[in-house]
Short mmCIF file of C-alpha atoms and ligand atoms in Angstrom, two decimals:
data_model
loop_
_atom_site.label_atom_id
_atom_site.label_comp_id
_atom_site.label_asym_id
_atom_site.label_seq_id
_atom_site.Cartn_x
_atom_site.Cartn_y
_atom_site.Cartn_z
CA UNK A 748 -3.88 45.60 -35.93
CA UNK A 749 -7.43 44.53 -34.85
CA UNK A 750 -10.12 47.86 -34.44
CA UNK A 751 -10.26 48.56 -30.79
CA UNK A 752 -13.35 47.68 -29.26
CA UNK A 753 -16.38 50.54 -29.14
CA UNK A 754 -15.71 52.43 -25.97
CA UNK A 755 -19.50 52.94 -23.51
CA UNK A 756 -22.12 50.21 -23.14
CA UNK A 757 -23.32 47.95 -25.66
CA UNK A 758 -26.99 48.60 -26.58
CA UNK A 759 -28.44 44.89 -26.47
CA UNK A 760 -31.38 45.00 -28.95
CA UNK A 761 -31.72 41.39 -29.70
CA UNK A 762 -35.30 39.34 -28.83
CA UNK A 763 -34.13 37.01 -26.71
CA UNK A 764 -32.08 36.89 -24.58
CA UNK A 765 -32.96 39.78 -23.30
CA UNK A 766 -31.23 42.91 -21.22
CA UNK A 767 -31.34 41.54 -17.34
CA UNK A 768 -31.80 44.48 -14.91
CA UNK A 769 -29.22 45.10 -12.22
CA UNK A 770 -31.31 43.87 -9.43
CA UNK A 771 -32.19 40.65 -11.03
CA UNK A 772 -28.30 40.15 -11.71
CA UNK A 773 -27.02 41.14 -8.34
CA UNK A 774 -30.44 38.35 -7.13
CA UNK A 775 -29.89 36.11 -8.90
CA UNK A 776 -25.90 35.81 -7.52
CA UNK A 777 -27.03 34.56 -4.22
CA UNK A 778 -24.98 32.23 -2.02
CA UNK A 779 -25.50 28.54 -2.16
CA UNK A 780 -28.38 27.40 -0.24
CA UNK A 781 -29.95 24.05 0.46
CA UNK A 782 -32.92 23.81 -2.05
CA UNK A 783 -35.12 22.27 1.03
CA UNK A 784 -34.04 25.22 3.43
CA UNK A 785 -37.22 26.51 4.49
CA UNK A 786 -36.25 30.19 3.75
CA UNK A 787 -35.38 28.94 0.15
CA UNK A 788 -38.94 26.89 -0.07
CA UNK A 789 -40.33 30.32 0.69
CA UNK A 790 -38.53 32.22 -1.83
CA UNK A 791 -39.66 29.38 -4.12
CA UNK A 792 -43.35 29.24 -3.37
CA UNK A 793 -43.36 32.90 -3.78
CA UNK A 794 -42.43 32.51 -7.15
CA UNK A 795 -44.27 29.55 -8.34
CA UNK A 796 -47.06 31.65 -7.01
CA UNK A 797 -46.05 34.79 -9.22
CA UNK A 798 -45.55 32.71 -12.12
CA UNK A 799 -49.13 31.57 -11.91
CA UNK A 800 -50.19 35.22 -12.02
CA UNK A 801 -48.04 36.13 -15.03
CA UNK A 802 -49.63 33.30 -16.68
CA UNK A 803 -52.87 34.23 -15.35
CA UNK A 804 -53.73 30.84 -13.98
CA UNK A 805 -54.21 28.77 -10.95
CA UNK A 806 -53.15 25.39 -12.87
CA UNK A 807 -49.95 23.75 -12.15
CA UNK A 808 -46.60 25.11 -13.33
CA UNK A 809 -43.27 23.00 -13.61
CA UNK A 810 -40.16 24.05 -13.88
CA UNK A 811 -37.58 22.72 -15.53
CA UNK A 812 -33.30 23.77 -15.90
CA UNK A 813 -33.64 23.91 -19.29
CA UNK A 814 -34.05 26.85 -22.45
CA UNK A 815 -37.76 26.93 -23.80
CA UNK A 816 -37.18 24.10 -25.87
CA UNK A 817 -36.72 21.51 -23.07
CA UNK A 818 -40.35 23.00 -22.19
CA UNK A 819 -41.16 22.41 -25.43
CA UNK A 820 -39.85 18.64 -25.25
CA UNK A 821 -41.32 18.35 -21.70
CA UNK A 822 -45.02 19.46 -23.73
CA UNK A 823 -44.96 16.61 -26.54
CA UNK A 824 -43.58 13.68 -23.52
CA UNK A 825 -45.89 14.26 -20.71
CA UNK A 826 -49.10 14.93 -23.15
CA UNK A 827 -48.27 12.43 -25.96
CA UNK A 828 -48.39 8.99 -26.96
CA UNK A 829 -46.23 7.40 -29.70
CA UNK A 830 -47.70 7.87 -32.98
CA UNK A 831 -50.17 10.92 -32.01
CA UNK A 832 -51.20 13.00 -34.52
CA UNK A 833 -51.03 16.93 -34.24
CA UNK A 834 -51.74 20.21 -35.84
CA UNK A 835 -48.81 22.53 -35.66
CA UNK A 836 -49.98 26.25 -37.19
CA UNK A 837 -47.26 27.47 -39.38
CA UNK A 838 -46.24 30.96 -38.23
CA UNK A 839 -42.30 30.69 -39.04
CA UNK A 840 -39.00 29.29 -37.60
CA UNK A 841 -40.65 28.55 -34.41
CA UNK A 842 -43.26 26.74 -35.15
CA UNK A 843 -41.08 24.73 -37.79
CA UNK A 844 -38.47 24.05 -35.12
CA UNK A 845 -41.87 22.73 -32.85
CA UNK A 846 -42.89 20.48 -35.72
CA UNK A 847 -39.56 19.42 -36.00
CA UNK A 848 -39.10 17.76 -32.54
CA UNK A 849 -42.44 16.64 -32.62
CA UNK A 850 -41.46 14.47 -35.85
CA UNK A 851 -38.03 13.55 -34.12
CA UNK A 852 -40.00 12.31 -31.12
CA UNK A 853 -42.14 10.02 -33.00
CA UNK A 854 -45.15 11.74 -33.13
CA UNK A 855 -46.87 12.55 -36.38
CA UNK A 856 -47.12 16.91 -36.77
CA UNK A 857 -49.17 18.07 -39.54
CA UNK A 858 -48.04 21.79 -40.50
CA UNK A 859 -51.38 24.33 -41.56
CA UNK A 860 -49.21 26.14 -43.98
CA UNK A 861 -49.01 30.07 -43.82
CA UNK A 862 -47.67 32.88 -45.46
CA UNK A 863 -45.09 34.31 -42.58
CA UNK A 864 -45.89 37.65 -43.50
CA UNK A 865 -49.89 37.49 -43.26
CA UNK A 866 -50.19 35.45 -41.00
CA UNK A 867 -52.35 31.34 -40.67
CA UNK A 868 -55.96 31.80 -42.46
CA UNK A 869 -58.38 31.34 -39.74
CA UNK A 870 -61.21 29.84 -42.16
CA UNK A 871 -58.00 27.63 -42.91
CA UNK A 872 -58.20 26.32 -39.47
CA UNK A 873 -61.55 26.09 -38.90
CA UNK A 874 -62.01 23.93 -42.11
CA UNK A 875 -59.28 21.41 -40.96
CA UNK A 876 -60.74 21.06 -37.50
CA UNK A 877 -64.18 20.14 -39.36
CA UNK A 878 -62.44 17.75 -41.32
CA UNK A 879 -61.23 15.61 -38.45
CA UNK A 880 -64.43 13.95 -37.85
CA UNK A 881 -62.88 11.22 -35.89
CA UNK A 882 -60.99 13.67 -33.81
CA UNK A 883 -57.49 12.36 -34.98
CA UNK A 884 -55.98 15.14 -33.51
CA UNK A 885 -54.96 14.90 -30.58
CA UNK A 886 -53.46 18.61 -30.10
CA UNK A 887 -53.05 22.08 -31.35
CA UNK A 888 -49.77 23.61 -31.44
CA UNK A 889 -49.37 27.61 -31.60
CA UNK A 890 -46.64 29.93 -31.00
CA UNK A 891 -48.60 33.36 -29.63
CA UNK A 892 -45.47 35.50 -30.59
CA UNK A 893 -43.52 34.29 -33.73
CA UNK A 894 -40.35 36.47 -32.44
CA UNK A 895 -39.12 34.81 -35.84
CA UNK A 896 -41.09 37.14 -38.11
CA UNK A 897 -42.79 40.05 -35.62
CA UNK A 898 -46.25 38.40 -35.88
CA UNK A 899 -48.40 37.58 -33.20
CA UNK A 900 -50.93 35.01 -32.88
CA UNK A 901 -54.75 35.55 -31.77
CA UNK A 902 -54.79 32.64 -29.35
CA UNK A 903 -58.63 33.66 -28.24
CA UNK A 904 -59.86 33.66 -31.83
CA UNK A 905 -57.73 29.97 -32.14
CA UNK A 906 -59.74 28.81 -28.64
CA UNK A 907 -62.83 29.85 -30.04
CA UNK A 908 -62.50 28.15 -33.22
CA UNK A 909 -61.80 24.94 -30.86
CA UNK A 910 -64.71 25.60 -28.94
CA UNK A 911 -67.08 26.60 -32.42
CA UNK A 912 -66.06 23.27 -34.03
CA UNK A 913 -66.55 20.79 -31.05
CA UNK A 914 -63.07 19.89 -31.48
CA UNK A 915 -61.33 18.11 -28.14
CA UNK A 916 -58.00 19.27 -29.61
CA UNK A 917 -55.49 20.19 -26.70
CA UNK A 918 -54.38 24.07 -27.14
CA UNK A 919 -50.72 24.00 -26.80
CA UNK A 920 -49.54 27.84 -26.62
CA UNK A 921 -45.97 28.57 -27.14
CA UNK A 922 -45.96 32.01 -25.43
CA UNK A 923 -41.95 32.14 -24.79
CA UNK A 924 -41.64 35.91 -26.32
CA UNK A 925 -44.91 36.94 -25.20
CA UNK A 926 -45.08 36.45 -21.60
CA UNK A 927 -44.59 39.37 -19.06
CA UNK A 928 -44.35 41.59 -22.92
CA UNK A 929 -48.02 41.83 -23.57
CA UNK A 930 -51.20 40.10 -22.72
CA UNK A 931 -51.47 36.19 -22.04
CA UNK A 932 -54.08 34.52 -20.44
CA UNK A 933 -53.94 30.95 -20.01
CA UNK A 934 -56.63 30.03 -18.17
CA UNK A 935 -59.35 32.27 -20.11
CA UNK A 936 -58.16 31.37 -23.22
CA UNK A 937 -58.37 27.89 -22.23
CA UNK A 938 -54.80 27.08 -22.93
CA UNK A 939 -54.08 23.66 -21.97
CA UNK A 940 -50.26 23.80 -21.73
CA UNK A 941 -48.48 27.52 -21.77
CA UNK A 942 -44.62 27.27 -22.07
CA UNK A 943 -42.64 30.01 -20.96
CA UNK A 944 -39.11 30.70 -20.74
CA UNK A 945 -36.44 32.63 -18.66
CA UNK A 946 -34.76 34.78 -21.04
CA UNK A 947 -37.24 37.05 -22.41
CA UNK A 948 -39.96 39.18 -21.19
CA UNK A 949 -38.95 37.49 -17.65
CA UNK A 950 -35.85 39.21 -17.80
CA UNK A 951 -33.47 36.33 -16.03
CA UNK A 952 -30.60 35.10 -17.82
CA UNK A 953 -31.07 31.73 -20.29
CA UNK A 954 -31.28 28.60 -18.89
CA UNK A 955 -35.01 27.30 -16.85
CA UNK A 956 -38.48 26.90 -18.54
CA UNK A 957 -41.80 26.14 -17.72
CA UNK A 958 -45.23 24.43 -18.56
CA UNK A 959 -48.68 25.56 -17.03
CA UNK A 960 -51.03 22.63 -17.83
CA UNK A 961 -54.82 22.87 -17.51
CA UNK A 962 -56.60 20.01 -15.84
CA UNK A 963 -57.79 18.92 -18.63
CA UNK A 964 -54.20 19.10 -19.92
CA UNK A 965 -53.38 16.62 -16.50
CA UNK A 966 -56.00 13.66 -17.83
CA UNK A 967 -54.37 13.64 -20.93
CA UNK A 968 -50.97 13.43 -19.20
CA UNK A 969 -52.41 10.74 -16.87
CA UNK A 970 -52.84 8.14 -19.97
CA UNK A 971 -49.42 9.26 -22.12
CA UNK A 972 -46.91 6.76 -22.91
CA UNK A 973 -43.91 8.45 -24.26
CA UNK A 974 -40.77 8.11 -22.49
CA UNK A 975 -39.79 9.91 -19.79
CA UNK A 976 -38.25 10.52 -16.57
CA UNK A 977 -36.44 13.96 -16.43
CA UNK A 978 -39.01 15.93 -17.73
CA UNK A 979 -41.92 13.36 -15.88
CA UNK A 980 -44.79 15.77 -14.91
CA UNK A 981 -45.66 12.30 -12.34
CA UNK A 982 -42.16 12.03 -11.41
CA UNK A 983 -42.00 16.10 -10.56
CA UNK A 984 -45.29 15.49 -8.40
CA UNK A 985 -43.87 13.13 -5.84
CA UNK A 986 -41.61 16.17 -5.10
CA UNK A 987 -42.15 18.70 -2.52
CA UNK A 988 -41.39 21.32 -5.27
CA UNK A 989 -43.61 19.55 -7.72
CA UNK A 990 -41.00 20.43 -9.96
CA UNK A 991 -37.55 19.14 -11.27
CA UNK A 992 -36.50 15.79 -11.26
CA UNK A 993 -32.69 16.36 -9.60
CA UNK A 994 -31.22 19.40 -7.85
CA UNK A 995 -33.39 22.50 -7.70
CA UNK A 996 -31.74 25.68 -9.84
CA UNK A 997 -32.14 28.01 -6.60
CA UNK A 998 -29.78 30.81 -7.87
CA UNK A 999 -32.54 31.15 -10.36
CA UNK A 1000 -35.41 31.86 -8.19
CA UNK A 1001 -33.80 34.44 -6.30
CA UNK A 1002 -33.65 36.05 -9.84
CA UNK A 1003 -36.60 35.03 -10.69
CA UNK A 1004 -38.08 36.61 -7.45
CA UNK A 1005 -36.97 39.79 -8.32
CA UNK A 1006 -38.10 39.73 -11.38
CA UNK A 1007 -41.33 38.97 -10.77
CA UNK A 1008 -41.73 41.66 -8.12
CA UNK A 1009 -40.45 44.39 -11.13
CA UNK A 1010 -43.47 43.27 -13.23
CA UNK A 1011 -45.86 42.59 -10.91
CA UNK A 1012 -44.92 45.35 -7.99
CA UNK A 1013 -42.90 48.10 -8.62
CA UNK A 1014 -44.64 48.24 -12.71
CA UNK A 1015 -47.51 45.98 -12.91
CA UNK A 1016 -48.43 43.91 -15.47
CA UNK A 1017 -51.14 46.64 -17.45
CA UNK A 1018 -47.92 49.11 -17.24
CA UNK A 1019 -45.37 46.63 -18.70
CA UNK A 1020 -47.68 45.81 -21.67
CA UNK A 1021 -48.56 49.63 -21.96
CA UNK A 1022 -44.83 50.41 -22.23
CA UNK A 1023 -44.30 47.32 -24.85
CA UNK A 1024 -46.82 48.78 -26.72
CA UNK A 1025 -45.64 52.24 -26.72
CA UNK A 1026 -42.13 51.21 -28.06
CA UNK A 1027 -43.16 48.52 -30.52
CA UNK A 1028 -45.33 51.28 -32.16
CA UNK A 1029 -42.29 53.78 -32.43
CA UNK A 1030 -40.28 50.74 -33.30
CA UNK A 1031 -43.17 50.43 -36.33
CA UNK A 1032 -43.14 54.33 -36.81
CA UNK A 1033 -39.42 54.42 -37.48
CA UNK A 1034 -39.00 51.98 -39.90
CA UNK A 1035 -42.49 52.60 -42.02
CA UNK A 1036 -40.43 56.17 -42.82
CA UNK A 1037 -37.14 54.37 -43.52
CA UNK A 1038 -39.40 52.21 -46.16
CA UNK A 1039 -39.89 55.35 -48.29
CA UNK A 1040 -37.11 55.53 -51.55
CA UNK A 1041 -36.93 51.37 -51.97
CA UNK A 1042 -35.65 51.15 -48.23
CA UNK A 1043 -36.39 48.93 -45.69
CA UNK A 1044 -40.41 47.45 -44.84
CA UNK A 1045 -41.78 45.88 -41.93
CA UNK A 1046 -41.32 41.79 -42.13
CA UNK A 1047 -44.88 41.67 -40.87
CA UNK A 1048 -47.61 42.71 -43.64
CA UNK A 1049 -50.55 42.17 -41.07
CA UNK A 1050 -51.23 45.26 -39.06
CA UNK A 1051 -54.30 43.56 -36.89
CA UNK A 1052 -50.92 41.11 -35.60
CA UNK A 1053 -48.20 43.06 -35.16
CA UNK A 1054 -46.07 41.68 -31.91
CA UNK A 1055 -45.12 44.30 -29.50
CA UNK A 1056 -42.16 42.22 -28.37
CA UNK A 1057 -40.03 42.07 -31.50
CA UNK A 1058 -39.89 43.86 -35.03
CA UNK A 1059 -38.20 41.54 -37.91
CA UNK A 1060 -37.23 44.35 -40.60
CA UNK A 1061 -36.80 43.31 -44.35
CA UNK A 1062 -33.43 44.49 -46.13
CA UNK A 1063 -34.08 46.06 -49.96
CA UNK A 1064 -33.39 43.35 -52.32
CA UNK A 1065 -29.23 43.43 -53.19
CA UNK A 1066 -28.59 44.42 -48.90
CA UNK A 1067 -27.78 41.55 -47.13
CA UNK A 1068 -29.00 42.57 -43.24
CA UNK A 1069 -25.83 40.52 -41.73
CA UNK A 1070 -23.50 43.27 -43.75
CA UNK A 1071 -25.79 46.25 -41.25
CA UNK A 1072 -25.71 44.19 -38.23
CA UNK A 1073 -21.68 43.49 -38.27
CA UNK A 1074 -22.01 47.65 -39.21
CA UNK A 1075 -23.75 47.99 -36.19
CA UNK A 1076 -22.36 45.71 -33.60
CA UNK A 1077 -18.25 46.54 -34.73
CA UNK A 1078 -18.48 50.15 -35.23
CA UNK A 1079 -20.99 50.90 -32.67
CA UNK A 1080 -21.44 48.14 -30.54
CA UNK A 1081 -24.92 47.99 -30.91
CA UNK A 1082 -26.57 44.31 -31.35
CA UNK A 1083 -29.56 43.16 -33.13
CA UNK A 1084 -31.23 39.89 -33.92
CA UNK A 1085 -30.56 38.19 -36.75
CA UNK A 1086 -32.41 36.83 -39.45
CA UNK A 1087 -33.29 32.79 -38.98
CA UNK A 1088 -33.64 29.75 -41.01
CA UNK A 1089 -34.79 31.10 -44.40
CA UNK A 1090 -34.69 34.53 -43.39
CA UNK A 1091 -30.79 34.56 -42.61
CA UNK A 1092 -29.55 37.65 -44.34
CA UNK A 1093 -32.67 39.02 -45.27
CA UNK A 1094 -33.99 40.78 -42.35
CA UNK A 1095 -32.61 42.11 -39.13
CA UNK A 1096 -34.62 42.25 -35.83
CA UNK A 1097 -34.55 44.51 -32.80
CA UNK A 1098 -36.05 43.24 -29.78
CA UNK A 1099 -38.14 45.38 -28.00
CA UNK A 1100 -39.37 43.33 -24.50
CA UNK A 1101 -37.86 43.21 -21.26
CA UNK A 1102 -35.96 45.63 -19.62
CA UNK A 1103 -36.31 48.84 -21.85
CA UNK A 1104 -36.82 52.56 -22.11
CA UNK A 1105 -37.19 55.50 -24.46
CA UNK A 1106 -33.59 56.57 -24.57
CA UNK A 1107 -32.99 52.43 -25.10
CA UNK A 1108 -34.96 52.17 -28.12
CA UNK A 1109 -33.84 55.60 -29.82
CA UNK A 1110 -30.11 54.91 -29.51
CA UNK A 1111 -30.82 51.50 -31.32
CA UNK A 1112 -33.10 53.48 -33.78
CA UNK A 1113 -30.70 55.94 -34.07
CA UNK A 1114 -27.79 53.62 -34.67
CA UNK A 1115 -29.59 51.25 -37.29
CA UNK A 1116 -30.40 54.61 -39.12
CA UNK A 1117 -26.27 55.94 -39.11
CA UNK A 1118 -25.39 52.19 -39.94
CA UNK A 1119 -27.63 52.16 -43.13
CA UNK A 1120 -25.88 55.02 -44.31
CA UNK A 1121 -22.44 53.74 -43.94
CA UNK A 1122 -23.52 50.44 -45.11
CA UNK A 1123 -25.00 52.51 -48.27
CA UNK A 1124 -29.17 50.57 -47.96
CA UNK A 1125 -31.22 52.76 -49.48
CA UNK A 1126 -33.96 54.30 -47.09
CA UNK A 1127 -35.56 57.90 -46.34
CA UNK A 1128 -33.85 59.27 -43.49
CA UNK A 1129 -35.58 60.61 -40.33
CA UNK A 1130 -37.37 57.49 -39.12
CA UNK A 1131 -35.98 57.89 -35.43
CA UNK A 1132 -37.99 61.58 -36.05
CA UNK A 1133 -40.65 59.53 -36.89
CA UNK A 1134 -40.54 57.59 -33.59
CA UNK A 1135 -39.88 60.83 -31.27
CA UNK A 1136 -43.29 62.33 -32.51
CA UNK A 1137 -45.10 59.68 -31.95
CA UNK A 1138 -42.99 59.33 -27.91
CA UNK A 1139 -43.61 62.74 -27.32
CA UNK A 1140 -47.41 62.33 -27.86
CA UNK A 1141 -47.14 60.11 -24.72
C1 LIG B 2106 -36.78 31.90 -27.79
C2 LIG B 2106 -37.93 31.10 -28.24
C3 LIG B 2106 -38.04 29.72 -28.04
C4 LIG B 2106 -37.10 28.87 -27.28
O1 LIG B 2106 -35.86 28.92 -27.42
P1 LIG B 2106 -34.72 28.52 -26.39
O2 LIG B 2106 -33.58 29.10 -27.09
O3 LIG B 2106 -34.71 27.05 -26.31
O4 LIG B 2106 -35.04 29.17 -25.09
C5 LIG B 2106 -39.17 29.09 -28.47
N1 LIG B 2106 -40.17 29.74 -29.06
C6 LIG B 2106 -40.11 31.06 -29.26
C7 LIG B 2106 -41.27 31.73 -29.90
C8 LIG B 2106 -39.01 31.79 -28.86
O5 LIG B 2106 -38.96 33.11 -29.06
#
C-alpha cells in the first residue's frame, strides 16, 4: 500500500515557478479572443506598458512564448554575430547554463571565474575590461539574482566599472528571479538588454519571456548576423504588436494584466520589495540559528549580496538535502527547491518571491525545522523563533 497523500494545501516554496495568485489564475483562463481584437490590443498595450515600468524603462520590450531561456537565446541572436567574443561573470548554474548556449550558438563566452559563495571580484572585472584594449568584447553577460546559490549581483557597481574603464561592452542583465522581487532598473543602470521571465516574481504560470533592449542595444542588433527568424527583433517590428513572430499568447496577458496591476496597484513596487526584504531576512534569521551544533549555513557567505528572492541552504557534510526535501514534500507536502548542477544534494532552497506572506514563510520554516528532526541533520532548534522575533519587530 502506497502512503496516502498529505491531506490541506501544499506549501509551494520553490524559486521558480512560483505560487500564482487566484486572480491571476482565474485571468489568465479567459475565453479565446482574436489577438487583433481591439479590446485584446488594449489589454495588450496596457501591459507592454506595465512591463516597461517594472523594468523601469521606456526602451522596447518583446515578448516571446517561451521560458527565460528562449529570452536568453533571443539575447545572443538578435545582438550577436558569429564568432563574437563575450564576458560571461561566473555567479553559478545560471550563468554556466548562459555560457553554455552562448558556446552552442557559435559564439565565443569567456567565463570570469568566481567563488559561488563570495561572489565575482570586482577588481577581477575591472582588470579584464582594461585588458581588452582592442575592445574584443563585444558584451557583458550578468545574472542580477543567481537563484542558483542566493547571491545577488550589484549590476550598478558592474555599469560603473563599464563606464570607469571606457569599455563599449553591451550590459546584458539576466534579471529573471529579480524582477517585480526587489529593485531593477534598466534604464539607470544602463542595461542594454534585461530578460525577464513569467514564472517568478511576475507571478504567471511558466511559459513567455521577454527582452528590454536599450537603443544602443538596437544599433548593435541593426548590424547582427546570426540566424534568425522566430526570435527576429526586425521580424517582431513589422508587427503591430512589435512582438512575436506567429500567434500572440493572449491568455497570457490577461494574466499578465492582473498581475501587473497586484504589483504596481493594489501593492506597489517599494511595498513588494519591502515585503521581499522582510521575509528573506527571517528566511536568513532562521537558518543562521539552525547553523549552531554543525547544522545547516547559509549557501551565500557574502552578506553585502544576499538575494531577497531565494535562500540556497547548505546540508552538514554526511546529509544529503534530497533525503529532507522527499521528508518534506511526502510527509508534509511541503516543496522546496532543489540543489542544481554541482550543488544537487548538497543544499536545499526555499523560494521566497512572488506571491507570499508571513504565515507562508513560517509554515515552510516550520516544516524544514520538524523535517530535520525526523531526517536526524544536526541543527539547533528554534530557528522559526528566530524568524518570529525578528517579524514581530515589523
Ligand atoms: C529561472 C531562471 C532562468 C530561466 O529559466 P527557464 O526555466 O527557462 O524559465 C534563467 N535565469 C535565472 C537566474 C533563473 O532563475
Amino acid at each position: 500500500m502506497t502512503s496516502p497523500k498529505p491531506r490541506g494545501r501544499q506549501f509551494f516554496a520553490n524559486p521558480g515557478p512560483t505560487n500564482i495568485p487566484d486572480s491571476v489564475l482565474h485571468a489568465q483562463a479567459h475565453v479565446t479572443i482574436d489577438f487583433n481584437d481591439p479590446a485584446f490590443l488594449e489589454v495588450y498595450d496596457r501591459c507592454v506598458a506595465g512591463v516597461k515600468q517594472v523594468l523601469k524603462t521606456q526602451s522596447e520590450v518583446f515578448f516571446y512564448t517561451a521560458s527565460g531561456h528562449g529570452a536568453w537565446e533571443a539575447a545572443l541572436v538578435n545582438l550577436c554575430s558569429p564568432g563574437d567574443a563575450l564576458l560571461v561573470i561566473e555567479t553559478g548554474y545560471f550563468s554556466e547554463g548562459w555560457a553554455h548556449m552562448a558556446a552552442d550558438l557559435g559564439l565565443q563566452p569567456e567565463t570570469l571565474a568566481s567563488d559561488w559563495r563570495r561572489g565575482v571580484d570586482l577588481a577581477a572585472l575591472e582588470a579584464r575590461l582594461r585588458e581588452d584594449r582592442d575592445h574584443k568584447l563585444k558584451a557583458l553577460c550578468v545574472v542580477h539574482n543567481e537563484t542558483a546559490t542566493g547571491m545577488s549581483l550589484p549590476v550598478p557597481e558592474v555599469r560603473r566599472i563599464l563606464d570607469r574603464t571606457g569599455h563599449p561592452a553591451l550590459l546584458l542583465v539576466d534579471t529573471i528571479s529579480s524582477l517585480g522581487s526587489f529593485d531593477f532598473r534598466m534604464d539607470e543602470w544602463g542595461v542594454d538588454c534585461a530578460v525577464g521571465g513569467s514564472q517568478k516574481g511576475l507571478m504567471l504560470p511558466t511559459g513567455m519571456s521577454f527582452t528590454g533592449v536599450s537603443a544602443k542595444g538596437m544599433a548593435a542588433h541593426a548590424t547582427s548576423t546570426m540566424p534568425k527568424h522566430y526570435l527576429s527583433w526586425t521580424q517582431m517590428l513589422t508587427r503591430r504588436h512589435r512582438s512575436f513572430v506567429g500567434t500572440v499568447p493572449t491568455s497570457f496577458f490577461y494574466g499578465l494584466q492582473e498581475a501587473l496591476r497586484l504589483l504596481l496597484e493594489e501593492e506597489g513596487l517599494d511595498r513588494v520589495f519591502a515585503r521581499h526584504a522582510r521575509l528573506a531576512e527571517a528566511v536568513r534569521r532562521c537558518v543562521r540559528h539552525w547553523s549552531g551544533n554543525n547544522g545547516p549555513q547559509l549557501y551565500c557567505q557574502n552578506a553585502d549580496r544576499f538575494s531577497d528572492s531565494v535562500t540556497a541552504i547548505l546540508l552538514p557534510e554526511g546529509h544529503d538535502a534530497n533525503v529532507l526535501r522527499n521528508v518534506a514534500l511526502q510527509k508534509y507536502n511541503v516543496s522546496l527547491g532543489g540543489g542544481l548542477g554541482r550543488l544537487n544534494g548538497q543544499v536545499f532552497r526555499i523560494g521566497h518571491l512572488g506571491d507570499l506572506n508571513e504565515p507562508m514563510i513560517l509554515g515552510t520554516l516550520s516544516t524544514v525545522e520538524l523535517a530535520m528532526q525526523v531526517a536526524k541533520v544536526p541543527h539547533t532548534p528554534g530557528g522559526v523563533a528566530a524568524a518570529i522575533a525578528f517579524l514581530a519587530e515589523g
